[in-house]
PDB file of C-alpha atoms in Angstrom:
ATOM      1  CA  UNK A 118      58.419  94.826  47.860  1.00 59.00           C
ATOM      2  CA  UNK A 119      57.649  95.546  51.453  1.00 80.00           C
ATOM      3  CA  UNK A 120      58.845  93.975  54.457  1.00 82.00           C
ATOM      4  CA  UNK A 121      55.995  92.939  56.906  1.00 89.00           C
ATOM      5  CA  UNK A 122      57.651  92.881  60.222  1.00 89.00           C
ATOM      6  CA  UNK A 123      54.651  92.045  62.231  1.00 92.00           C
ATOM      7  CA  UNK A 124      54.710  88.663  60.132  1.00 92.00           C
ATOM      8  CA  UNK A 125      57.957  88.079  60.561  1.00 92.00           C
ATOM      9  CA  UNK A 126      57.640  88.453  64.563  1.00 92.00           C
ATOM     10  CA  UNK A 127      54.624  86.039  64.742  1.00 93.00           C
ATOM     11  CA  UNK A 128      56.332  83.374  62.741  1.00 93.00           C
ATOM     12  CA  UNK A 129      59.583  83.659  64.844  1.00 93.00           C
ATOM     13  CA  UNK A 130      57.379  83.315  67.911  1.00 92.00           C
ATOM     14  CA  UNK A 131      56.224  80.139  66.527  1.00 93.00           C
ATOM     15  CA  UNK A 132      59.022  78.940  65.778  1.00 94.00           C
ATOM     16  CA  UNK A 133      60.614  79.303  69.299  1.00 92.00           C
ATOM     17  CA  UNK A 134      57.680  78.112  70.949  1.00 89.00           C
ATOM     18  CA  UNK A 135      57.170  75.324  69.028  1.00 92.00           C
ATOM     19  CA  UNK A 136      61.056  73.951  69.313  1.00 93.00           C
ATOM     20  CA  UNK A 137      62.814  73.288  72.553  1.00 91.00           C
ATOM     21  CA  UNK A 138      66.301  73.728  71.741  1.00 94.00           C
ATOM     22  CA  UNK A 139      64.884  77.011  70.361  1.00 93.00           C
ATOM     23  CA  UNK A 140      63.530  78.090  73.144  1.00 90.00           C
ATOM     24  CA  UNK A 141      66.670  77.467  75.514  1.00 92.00           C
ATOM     25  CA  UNK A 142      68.869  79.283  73.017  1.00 94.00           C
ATOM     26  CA  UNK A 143      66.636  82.216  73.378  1.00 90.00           C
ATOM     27  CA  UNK A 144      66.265  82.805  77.032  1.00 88.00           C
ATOM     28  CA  UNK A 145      70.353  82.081  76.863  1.00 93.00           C
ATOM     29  CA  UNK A 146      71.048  84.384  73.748  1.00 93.00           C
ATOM     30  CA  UNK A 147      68.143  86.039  72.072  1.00 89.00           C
ATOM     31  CA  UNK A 148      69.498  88.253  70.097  1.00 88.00           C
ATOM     32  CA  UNK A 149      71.493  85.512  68.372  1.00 92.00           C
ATOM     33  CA  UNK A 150      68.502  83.070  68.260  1.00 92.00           C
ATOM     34  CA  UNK A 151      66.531  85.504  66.788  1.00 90.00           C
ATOM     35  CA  UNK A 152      68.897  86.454  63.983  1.00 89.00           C
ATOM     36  CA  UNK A 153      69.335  82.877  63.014  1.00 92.00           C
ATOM     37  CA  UNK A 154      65.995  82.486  62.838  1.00 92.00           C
ATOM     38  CA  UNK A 155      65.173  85.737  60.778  1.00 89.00           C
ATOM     39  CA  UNK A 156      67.543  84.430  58.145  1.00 85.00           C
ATOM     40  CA  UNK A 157      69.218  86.920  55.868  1.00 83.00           C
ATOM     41  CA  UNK A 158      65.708  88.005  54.303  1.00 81.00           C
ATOM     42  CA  UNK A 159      65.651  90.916  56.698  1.00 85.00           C
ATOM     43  CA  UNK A 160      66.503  94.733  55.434  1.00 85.00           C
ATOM     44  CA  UNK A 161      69.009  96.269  57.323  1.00 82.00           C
ATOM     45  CA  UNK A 162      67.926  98.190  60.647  1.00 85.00           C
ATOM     46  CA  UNK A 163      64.646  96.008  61.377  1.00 90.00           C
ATOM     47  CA  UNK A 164      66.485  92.898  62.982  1.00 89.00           C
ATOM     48  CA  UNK A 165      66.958  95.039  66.396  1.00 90.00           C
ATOM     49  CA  UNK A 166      63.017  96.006  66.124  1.00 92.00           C
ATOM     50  CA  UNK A 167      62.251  91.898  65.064  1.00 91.00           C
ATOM     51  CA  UNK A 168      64.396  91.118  68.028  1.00 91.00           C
ATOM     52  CA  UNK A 169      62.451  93.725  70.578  1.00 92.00           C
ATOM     53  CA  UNK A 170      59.112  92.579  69.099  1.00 92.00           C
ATOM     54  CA  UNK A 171      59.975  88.832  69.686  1.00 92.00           C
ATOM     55  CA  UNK A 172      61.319  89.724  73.459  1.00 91.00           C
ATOM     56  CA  UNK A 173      57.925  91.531  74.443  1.00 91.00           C
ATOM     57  CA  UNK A 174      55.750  89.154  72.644  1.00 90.00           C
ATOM     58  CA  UNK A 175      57.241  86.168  74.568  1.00 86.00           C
ATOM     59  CA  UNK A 176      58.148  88.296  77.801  1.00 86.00           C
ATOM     60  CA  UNK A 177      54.099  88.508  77.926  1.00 82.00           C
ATOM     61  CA  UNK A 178      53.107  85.054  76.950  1.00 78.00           C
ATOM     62  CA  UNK A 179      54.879  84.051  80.224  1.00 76.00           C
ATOM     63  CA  UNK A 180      53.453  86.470  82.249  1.00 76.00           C
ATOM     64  CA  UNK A 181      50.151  85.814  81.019  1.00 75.00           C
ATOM     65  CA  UNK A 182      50.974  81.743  82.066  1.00 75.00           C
ATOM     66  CA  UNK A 183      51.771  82.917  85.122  1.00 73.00           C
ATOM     67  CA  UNK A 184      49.007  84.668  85.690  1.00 75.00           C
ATOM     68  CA  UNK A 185      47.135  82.009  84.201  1.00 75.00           C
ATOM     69  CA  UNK A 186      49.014  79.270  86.840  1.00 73.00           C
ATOM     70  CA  UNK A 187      48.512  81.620  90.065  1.00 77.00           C
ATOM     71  CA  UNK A 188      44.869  81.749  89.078  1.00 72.00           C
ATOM     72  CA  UNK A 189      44.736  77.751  89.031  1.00 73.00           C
ATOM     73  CA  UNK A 190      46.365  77.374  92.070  1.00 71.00           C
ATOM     74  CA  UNK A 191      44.004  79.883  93.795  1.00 73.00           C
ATOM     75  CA  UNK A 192      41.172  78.485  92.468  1.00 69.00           C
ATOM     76  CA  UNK A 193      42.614  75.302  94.078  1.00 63.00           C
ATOM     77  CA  UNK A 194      42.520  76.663  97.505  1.00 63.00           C
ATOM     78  CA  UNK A 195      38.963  78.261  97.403  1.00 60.00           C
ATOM     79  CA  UNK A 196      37.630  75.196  95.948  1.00 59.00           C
ATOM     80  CA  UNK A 197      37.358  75.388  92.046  1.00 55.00           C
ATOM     81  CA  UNK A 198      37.822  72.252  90.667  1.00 52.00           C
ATOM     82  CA  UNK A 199      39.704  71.331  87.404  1.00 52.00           C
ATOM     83  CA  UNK A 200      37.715  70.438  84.475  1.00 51.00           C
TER      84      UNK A 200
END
């Protein structure tokens, strides 16, 4: 049976976003968050790519809500309104 690592990653990624406590443990620890998480289901030598895919997938959800923040503000100051 194969091991689908990209599946793995996305429900990881849910899982930290979706739980607080989670999340803090990740930003403090993530390699540690992210192998209790993984549980003992993955093969030996993919939990350091799991961990790098997690890092880089959240690593650009925050930079995309920054971007996404910056924009608001801007829009703010040149008159865009909220909807």
């Amino acid at each position: 049976m194969e091991f689908d690592i990209k599946a793995k990653i996305e429900e990881i990624i849910g899982k930290i976003k979706n739980d607080a406590g989670l999340f803090d443990a990740f930003k403090k620890d993530p390699e540690k968050t992210v192998e209790r998480v993984a549980g003992d289901g993955v093969p030996e030598g993919l939990l350091e790519k799991i961990i790098e895919g997690v890092k880089t997938a959240l690593s650009a959800d925050k930079i995309k809500e920054t971007v996404e923040n910056i924009g608001d503000k801007l829009g703010g100051i040149f008159g865009k309104k909220s909807e």
